Short mmCIF file of C-alpha atoms and ligand atoms in Angstrom, two decimals:
data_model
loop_
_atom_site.label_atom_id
_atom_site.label_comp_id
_atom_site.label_asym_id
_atom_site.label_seq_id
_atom_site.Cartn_x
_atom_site.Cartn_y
_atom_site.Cartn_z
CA UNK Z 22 0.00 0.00 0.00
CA UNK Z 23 1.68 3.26 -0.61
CA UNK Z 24 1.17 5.47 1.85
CA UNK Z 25 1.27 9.18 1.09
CA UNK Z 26 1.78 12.16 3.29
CA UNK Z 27 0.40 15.82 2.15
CA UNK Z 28 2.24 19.05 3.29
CA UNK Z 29 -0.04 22.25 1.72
CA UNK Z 30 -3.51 20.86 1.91
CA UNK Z 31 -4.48 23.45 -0.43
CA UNK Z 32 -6.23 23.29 -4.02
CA UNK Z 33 -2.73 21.45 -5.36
CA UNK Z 34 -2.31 19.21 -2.93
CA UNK Z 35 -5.58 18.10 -1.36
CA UNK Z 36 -7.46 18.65 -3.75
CA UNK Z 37 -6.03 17.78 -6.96
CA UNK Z 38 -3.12 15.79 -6.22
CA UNK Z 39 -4.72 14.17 -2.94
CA UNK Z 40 -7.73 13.26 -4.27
CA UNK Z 41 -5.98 11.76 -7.46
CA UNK Z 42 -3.83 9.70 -5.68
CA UNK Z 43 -7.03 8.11 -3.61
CA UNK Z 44 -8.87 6.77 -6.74
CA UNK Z 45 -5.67 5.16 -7.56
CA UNK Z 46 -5.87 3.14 -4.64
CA UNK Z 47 -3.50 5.12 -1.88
CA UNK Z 48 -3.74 5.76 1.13
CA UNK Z 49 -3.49 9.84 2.62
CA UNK Z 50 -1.53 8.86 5.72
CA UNK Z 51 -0.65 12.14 7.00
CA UNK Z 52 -1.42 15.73 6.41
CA UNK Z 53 -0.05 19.09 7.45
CA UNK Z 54 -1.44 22.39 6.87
CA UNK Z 55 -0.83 25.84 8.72
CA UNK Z 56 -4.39 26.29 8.26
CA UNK Z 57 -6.60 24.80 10.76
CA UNK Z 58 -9.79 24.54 8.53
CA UNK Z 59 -7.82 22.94 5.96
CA UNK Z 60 -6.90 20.34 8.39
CA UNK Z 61 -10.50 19.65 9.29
CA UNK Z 62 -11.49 19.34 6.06
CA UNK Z 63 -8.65 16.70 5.86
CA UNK Z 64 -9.47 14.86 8.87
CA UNK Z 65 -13.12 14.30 7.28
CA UNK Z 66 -12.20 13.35 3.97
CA UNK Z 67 -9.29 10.89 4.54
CA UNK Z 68 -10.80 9.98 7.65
CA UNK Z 69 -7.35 11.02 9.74
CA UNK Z 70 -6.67 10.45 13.92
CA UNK Z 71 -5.55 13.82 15.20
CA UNK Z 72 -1.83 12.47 15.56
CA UNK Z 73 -1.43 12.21 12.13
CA UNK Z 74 -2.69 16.36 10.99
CA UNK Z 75 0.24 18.59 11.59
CA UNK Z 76 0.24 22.10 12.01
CA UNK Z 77 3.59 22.67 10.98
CA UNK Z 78 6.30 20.40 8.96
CA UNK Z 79 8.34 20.46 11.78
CA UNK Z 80 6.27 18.13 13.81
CA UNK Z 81 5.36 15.99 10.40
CA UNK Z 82 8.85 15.27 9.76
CA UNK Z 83 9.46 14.61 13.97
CA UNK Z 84 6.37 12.03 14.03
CA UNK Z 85 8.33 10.60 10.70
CA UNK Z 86 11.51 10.08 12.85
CA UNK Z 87 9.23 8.31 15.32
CA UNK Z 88 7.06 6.11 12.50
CA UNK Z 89 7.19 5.71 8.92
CA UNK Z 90 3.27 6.55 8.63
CA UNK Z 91 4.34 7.72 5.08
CA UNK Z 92 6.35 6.36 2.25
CA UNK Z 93 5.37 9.21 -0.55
CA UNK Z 94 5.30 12.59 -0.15
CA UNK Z 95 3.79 15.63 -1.92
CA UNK Z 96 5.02 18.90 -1.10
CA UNK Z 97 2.15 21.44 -2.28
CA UNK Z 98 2.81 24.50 0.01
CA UNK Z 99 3.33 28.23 -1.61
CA UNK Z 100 5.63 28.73 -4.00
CA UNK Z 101 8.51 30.22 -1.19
CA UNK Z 102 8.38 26.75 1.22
CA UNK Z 103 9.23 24.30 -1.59
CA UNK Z 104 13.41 25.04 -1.42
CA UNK Z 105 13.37 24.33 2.21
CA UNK Z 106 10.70 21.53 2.84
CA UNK Z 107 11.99 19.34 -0.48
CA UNK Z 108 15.88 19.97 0.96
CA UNK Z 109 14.41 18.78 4.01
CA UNK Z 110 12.36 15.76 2.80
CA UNK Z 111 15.19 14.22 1.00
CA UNK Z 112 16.66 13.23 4.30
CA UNK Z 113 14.31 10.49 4.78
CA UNK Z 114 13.11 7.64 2.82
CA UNK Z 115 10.72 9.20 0.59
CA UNK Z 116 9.02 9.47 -2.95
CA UNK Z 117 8.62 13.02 -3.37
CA UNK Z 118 6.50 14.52 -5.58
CA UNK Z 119 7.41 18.26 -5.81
CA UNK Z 120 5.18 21.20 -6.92
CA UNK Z 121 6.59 23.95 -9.24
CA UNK Z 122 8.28 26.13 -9.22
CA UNK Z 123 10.80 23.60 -6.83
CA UNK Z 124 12.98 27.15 -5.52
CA UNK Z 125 13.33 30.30 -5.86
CA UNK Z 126 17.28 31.11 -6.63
CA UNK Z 127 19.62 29.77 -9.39
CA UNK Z 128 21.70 28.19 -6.57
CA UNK Z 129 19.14 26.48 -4.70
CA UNK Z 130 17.90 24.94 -8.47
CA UNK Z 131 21.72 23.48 -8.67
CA UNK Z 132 21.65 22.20 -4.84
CA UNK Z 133 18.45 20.08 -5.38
CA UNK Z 134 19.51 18.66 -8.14
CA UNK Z 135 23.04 17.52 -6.44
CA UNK Z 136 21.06 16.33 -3.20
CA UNK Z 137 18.51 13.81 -5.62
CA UNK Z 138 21.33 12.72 -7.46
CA UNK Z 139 22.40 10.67 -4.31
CA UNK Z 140 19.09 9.58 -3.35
CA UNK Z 141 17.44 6.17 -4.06
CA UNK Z 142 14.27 7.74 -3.88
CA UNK Z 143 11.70 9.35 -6.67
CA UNK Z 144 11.75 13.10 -7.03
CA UNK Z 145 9.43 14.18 -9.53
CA UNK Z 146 7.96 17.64 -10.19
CA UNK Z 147 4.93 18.59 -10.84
CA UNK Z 148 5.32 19.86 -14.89
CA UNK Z 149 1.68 17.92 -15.57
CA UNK Z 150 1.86 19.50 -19.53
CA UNK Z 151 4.67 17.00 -20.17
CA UNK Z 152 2.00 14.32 -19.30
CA UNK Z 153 -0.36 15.77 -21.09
CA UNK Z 154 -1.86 14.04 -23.95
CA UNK Z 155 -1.92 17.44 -26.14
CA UNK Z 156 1.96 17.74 -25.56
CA UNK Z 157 2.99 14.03 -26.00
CA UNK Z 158 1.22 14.11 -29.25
CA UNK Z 159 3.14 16.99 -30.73
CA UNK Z 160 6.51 15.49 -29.38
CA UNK Z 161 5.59 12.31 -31.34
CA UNK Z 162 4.44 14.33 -34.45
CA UNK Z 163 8.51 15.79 -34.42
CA UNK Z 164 10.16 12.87 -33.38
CA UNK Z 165 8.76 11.38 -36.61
CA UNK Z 166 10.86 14.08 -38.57
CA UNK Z 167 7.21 14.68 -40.58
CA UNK Z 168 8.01 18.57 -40.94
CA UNK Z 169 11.77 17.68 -40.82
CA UNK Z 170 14.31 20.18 -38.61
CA UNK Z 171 12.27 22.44 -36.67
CA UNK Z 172 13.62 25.73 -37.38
CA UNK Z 173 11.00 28.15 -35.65
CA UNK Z 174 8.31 28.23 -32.88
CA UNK Z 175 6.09 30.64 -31.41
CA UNK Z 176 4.69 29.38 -28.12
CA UNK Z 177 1.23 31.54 -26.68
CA UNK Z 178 0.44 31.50 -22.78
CA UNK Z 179 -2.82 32.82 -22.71
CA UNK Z 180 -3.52 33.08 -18.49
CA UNK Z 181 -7.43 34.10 -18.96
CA UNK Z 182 -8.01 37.83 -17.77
CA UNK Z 183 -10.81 36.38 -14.84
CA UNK Z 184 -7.53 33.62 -14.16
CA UNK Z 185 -5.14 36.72 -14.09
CA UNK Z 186 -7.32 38.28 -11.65
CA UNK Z 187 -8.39 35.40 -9.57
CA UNK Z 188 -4.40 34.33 -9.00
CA UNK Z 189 -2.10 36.85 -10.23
CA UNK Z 190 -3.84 40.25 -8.73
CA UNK Z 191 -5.93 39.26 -6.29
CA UNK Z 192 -4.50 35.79 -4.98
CA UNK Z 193 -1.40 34.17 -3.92
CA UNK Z 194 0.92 34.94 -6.78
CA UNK Z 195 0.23 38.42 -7.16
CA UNK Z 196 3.02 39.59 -5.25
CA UNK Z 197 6.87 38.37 -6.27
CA UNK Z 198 7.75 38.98 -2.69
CA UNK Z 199 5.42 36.63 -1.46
CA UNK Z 200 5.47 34.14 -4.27
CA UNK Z 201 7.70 34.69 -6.97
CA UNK Z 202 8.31 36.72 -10.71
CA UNK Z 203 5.36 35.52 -13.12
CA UNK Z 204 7.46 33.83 -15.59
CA UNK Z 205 8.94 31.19 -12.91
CA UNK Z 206 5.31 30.54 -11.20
CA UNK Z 207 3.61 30.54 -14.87
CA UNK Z 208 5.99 29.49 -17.01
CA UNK Z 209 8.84 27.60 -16.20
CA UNK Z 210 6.21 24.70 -17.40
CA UNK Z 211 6.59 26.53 -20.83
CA UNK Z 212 10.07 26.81 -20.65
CA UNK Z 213 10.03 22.68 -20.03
CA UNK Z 214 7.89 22.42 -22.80
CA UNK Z 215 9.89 24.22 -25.39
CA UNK Z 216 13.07 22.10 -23.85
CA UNK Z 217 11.19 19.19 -24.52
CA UNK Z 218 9.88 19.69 -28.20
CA UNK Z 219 13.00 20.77 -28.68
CA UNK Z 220 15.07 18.39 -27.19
CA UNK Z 221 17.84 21.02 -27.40
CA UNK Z 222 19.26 23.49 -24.67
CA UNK Z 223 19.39 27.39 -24.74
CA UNK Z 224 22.20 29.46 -25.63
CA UNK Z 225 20.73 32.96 -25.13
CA UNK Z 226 17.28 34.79 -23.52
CA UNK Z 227 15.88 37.44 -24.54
CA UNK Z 228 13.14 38.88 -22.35
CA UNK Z 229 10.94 42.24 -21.83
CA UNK Z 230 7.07 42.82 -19.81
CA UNK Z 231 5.95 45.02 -16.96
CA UNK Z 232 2.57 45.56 -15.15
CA UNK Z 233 0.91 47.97 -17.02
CA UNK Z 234 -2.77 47.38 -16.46
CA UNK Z 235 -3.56 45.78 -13.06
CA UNK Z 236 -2.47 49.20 -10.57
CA UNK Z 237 -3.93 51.80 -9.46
CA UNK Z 238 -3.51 54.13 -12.35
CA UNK Z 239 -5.78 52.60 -14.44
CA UNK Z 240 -8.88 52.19 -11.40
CA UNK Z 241 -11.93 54.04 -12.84
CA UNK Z 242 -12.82 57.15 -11.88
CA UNK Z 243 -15.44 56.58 -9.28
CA UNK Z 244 -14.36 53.05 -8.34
CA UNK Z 245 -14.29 51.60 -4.93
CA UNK Z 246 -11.58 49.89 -3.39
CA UNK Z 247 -13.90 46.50 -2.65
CA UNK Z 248 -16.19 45.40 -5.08
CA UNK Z 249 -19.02 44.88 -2.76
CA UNK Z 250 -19.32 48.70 -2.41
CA UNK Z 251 -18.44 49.43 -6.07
CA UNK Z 252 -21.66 51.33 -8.67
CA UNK Z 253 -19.76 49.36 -11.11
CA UNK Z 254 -20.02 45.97 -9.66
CA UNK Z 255 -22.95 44.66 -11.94
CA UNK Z 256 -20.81 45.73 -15.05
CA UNK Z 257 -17.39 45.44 -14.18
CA UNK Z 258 -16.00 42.49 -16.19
CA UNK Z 259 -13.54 41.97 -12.38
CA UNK Z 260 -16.30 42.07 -10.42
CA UNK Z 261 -16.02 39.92 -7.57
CA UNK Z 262 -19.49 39.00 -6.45
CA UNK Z 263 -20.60 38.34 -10.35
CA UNK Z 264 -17.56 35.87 -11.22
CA UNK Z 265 -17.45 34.13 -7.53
CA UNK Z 266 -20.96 33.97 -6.66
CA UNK Z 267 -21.75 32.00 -10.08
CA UNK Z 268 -18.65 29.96 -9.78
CA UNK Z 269 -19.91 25.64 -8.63
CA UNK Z 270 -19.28 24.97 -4.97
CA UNK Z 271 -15.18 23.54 -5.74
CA UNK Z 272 -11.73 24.87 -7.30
CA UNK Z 273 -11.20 28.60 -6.96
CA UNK Z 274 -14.47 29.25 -5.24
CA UNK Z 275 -13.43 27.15 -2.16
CA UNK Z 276 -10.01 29.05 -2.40
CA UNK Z 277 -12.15 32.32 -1.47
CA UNK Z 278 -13.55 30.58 1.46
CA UNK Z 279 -14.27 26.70 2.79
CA UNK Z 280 -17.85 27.94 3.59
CA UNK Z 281 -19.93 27.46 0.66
CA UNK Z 282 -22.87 29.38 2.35
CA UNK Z 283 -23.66 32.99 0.53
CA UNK Z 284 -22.68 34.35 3.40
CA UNK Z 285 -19.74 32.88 3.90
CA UNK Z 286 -18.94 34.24 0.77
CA UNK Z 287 -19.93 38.08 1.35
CA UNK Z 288 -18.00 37.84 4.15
CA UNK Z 289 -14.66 36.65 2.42
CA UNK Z 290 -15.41 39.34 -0.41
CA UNK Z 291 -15.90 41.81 2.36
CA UNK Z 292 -12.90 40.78 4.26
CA UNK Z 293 -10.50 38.92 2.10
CA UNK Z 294 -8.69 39.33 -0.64
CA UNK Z 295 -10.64 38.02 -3.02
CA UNK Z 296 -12.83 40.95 -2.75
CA UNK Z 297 -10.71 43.77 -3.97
CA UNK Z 298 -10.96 45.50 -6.66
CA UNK Z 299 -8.46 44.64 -9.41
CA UNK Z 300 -6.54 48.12 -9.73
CA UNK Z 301 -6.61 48.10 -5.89
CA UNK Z 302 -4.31 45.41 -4.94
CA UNK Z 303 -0.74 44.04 -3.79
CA UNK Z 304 0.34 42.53 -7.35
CA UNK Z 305 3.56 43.49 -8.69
CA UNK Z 306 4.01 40.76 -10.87
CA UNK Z 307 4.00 41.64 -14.72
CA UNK Z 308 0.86 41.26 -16.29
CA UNK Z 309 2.65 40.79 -20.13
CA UNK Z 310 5.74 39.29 -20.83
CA UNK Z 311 7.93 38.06 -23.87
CA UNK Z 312 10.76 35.84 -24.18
CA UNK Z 313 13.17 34.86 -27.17
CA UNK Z 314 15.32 32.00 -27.39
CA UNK Z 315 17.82 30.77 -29.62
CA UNK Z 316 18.66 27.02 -29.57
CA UNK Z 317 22.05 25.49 -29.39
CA UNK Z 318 20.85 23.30 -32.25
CA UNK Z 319 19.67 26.48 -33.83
CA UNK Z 320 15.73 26.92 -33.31
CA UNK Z 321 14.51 30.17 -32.47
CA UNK Z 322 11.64 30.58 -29.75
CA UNK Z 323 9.47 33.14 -29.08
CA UNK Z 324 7.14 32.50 -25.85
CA UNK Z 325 4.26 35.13 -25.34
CA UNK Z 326 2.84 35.30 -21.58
CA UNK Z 327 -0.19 37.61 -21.20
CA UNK Z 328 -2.78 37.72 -18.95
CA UNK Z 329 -5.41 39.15 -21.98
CA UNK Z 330 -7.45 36.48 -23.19
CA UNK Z 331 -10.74 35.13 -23.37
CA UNK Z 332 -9.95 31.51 -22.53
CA UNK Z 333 -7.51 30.07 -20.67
CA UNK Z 334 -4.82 28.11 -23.35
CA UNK Z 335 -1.74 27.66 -24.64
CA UNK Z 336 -1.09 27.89 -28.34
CA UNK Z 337 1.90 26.91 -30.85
CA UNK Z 338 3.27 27.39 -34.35
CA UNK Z 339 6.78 24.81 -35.34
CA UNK Z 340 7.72 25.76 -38.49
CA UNK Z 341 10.23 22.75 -39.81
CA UNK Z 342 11.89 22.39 -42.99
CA UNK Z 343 9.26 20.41 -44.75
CA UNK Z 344 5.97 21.14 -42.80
CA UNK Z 345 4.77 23.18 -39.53
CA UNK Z 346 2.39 22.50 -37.22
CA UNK Z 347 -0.27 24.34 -35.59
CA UNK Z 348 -1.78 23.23 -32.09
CA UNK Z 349 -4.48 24.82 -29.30
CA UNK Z 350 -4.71 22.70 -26.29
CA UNK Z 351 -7.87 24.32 -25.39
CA UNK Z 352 -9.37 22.35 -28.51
CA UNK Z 353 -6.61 19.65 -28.14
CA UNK Z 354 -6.53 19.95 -31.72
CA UNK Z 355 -2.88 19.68 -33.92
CA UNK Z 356 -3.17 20.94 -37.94
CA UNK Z 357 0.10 19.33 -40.01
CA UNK Z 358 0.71 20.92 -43.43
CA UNK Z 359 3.19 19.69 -45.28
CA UNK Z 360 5.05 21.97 -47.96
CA UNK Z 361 4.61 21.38 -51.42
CA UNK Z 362 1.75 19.26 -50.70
CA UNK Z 363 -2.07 19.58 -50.42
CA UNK Z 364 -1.65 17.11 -47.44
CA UNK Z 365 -3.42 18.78 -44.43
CA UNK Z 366 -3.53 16.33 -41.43
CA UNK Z 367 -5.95 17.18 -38.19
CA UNK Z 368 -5.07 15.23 -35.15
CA UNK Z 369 -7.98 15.23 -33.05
CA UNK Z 370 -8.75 15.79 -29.33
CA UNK Z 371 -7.95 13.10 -27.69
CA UNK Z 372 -10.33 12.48 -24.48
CA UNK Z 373 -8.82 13.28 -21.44
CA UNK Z 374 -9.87 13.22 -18.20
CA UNK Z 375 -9.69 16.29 -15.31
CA UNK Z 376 -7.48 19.39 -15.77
CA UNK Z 377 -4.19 20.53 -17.43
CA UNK Z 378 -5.51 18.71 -20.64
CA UNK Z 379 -5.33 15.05 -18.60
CA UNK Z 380 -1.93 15.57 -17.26
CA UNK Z 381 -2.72 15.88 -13.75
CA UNK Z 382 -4.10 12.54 -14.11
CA UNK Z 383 -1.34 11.19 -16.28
CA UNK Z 384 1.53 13.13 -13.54
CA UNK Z 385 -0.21 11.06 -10.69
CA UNK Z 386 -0.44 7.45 -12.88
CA UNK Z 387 3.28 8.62 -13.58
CA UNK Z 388 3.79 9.21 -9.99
CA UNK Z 389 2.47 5.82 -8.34
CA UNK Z 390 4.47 3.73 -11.55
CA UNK Z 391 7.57 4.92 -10.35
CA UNK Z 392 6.87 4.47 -6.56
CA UNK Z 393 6.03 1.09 -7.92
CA UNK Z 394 9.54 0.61 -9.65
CA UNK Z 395 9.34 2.01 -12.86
CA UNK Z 396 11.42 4.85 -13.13
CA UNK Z 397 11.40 5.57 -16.73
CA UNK Z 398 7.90 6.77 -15.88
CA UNK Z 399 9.52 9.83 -14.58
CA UNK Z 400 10.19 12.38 -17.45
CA UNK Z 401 10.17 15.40 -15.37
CA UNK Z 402 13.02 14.32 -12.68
CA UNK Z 403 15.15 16.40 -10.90
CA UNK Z 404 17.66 17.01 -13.45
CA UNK Z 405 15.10 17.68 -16.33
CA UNK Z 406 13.79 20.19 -14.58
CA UNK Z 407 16.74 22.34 -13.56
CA UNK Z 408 17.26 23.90 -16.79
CA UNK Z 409 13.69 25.45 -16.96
CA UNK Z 410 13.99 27.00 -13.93
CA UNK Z 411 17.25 28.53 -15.07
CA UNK Z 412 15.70 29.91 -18.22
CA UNK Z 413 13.35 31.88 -15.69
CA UNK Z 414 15.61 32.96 -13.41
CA UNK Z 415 17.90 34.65 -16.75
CA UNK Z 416 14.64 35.83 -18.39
CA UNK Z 417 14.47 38.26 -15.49
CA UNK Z 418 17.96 39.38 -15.28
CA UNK Z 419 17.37 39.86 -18.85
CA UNK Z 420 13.88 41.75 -18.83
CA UNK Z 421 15.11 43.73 -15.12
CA UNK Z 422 18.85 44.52 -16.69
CA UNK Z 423 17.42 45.01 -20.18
CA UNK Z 424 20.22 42.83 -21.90
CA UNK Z 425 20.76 39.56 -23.88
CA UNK Z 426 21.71 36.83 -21.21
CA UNK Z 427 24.57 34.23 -22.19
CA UNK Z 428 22.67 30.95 -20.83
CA UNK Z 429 26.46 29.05 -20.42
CA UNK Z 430 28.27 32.74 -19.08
CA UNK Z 431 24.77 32.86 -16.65
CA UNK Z 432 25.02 29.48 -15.48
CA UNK Z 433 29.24 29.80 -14.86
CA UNK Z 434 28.64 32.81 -13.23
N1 LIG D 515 1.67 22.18 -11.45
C1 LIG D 515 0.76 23.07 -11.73
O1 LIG D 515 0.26 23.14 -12.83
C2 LIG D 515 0.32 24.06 -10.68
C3 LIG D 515 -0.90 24.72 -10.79
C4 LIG D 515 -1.27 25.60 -9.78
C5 LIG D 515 -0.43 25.81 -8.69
N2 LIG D 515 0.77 25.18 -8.63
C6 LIG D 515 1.66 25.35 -7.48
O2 LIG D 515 1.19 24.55 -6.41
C7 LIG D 515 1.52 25.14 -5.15
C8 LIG D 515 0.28 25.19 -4.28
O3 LIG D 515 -0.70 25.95 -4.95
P1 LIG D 515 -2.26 25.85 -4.54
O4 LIG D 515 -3.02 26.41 -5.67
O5 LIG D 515 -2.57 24.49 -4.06
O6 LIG D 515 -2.30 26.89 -3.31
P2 LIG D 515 -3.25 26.82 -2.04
O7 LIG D 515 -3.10 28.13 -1.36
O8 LIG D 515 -4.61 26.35 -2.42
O9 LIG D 515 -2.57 25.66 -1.14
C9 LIG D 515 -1.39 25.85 -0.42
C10 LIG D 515 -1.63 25.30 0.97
O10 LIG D 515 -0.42 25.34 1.71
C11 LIG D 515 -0.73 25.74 3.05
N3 LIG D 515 0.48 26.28 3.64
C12 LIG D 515 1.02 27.53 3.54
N4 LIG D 515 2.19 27.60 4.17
C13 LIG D 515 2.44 26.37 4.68
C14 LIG D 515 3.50 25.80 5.42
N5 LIG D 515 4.58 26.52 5.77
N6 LIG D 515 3.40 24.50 5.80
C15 LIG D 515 2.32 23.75 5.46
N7 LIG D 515 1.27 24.25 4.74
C16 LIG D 515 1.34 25.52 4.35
C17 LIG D 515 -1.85 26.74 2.89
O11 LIG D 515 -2.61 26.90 4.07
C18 LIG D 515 -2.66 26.10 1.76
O12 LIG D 515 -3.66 25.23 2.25
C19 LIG D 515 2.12 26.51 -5.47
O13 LIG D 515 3.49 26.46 -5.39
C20 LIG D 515 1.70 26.75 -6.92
O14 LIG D 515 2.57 27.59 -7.62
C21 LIG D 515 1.14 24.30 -9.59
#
């Protein structure tokens, strides 16, 4: 039976990841959470004795010197925690499974990846697009050489303005000091993605974005400072009580509040944070950014990041030598034209099940195949995974110092 302990109860880890790894058949052993509520929630749903919900990871990892209640591990607290609660985890005899981004600095990137080289243990982060059906598809598609060399791509992040405002201004990742810059929260999946179609490594980044739209600046003339009391709260396309109060009783609308009553929720919109208006908030994180990379095998890359779109998707253009491809992973859908020829082919959605286009799913089936001995089922292990968050961390020294970053000089340094 593999028993699996949760630290950051949250949306990631209870929810998604902890709830994933139950229909497979495992057990939640353990649970920590600094928030209380979360813990009760726990205690109900994975039916949990008291000794076993922890308020802190201090006392998890002391009552795992004492008894090996767990034998798996996911680490799903903010952003900030991962650095020190992974470093910490690989001291004991654990399969961790790591949410992203996995730190914060160039050098702590470098010092995971030393500390799992030594261990006997999986380490696998959470990039759940490499699992995805939509992206495992396309790798295929260019492994086959159909299009022959890749020469170009153009990669599209399109957050979803009501996602950029639910996470980015008004929630947890709205503020780098708290969290961390947009492209290493958002992106360093993209980054893994273009490493992976690919299969190359960078030589140079190229980035520039700000936060134009989301401060105070732009607030209407008139507007309040919590949408409850604003005259533009039945029209305002960030209006708090419209988007949350239609949202179903899960996902972001438990992030607001635990209490699905409607009162529960005026309370959090009057309190909270969720509840502010949009050009009234603690976000410094860039609301647009853009990134160019060239290839050591000579592919050019431009990656687009903006929180201004209808939909929530990515998008991509390969342009090879004989054929490009164009792909939406909000349709699932992959066009293949090849030059010279009328020869259009339309790979079709596949069905998937749950979010990230089925690789949440496919991350956790990944996950408990690897616990079980099969560790090719890892493709996003400790050393994969470096490099992406290294392609962040430059992208900002190149958009903050507004020059062209040497990824080899970057890395030396
Ligand atoms: N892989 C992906 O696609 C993906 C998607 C969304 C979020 N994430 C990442 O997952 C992580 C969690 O995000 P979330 O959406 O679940 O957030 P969340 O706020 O819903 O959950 C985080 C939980 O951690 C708890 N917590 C905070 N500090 C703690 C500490 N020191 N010890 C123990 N618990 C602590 C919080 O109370 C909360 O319950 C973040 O790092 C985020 O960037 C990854």
């Amino acid at each position: 039976m593999i028993k699996v302990g949760i630290i950051g109860a949250g949306h990631r880890g209870r929810q998604t990841y902890g709830t994933l790894m139950k229909k497979f058949g495992c057990q939640i052993s353990g649970v920590c959470d600094t928030d209380p509520i979360k813990l009760a929630v726990a205690r109900e749903e994975y039916n949990l004795d008291n000794e076993y919900l922890f308020e802190n990871k201090e006392d998890f990892f002391k009552k795992l010197d004492k008894e090996q209640f767990c034998n798996a591990l996911i680490i799903a607290t903010p952003d900030k925690d991962h650095y020190e609660t992974v470093m910490k985890a690989l001291d004991y005899d654990l399969d961790i499974l790591l949410e992203k981004p996995i730190c914060q600095t160039k050098e702590e990137a470098i010092n995971i990846s030393k500390k799992a080289a030594g261990s006997k243990n999986v380490l696998m982060m959470c990039y759940v697009l490499r699992y995805a059906p939509f992206y495992r598809n396309l790798k295929e598609i260019l492994d086959s050489g159909e299009i022959g060399d890749i020469m170009s791509i153009v990669h599209n992040e399109n957050i979803g303005y009501y996602h950029f405002a639910h996470s980015f201004v008004r929630g947890n990742w709205g503020n780098e000091k708290r969290s961390s810059p947009l492209i290493l929260q958002k992106s360093c999946h993209d980054m893994d993605i273009l490493l992976y179609l690919t299969g190359s490594r960078p030589k140079s980044i190229n980035s520039y974005g700000s936060l134009s739209y989301f401060k105070e600046a732009r607030q209407p003339k008139g507007a309040a400072d919590r949408c409850l009391d604003c005259k533009f709260k039945e029209t305002c396309i960030y209006s708090a009580p419209k988007f949350y109060g239609n949202l179903p009783l899960s996902g972001w609308r438990l992030v607001v509040t635990e209490d699905k009553t409607e009162l529960g929720l005026e309370k959090a919109l009057r309190e909270g944070p969720f509840g502010r208006c949009v050009w009234k908030c603690d976000n410094d994180v860039c609301d647009h950014q853009a990134i160019s990379i060239d290839f050591e095998n000579d592919i050019s890359a431009v990656f687009n990041l903006s929180a201004f779109s209808n939909e929530i998707h990515r998008n991509i253009k390969i342009q090879g030598t004989k054929g490009e491809i164009i792909g939406d992973d909000l349709d699932g859908e992959i066009e293949v034209n090849l030059f010279g020829s009328d020869k259009k082919t339309i790979y079709k959605k596949v069905k998937v099940n749950g979010s990230h286009g089925g690789g949440d799913e496919e991350l956790i089936k990944a996950f408990i195949a690897a616990i079980k001995g099969d560790k090719e089922a890892v493709k996003t292990g400790a050393q994969e995974s470096i490099m992406s968050h290294l392609m962040c961390f430059a992208s900002e020294v190149s958009r903050k110092e507004n020059i062209r970053v040497n990824i080899k000089d970057y890395i030396e340094k």
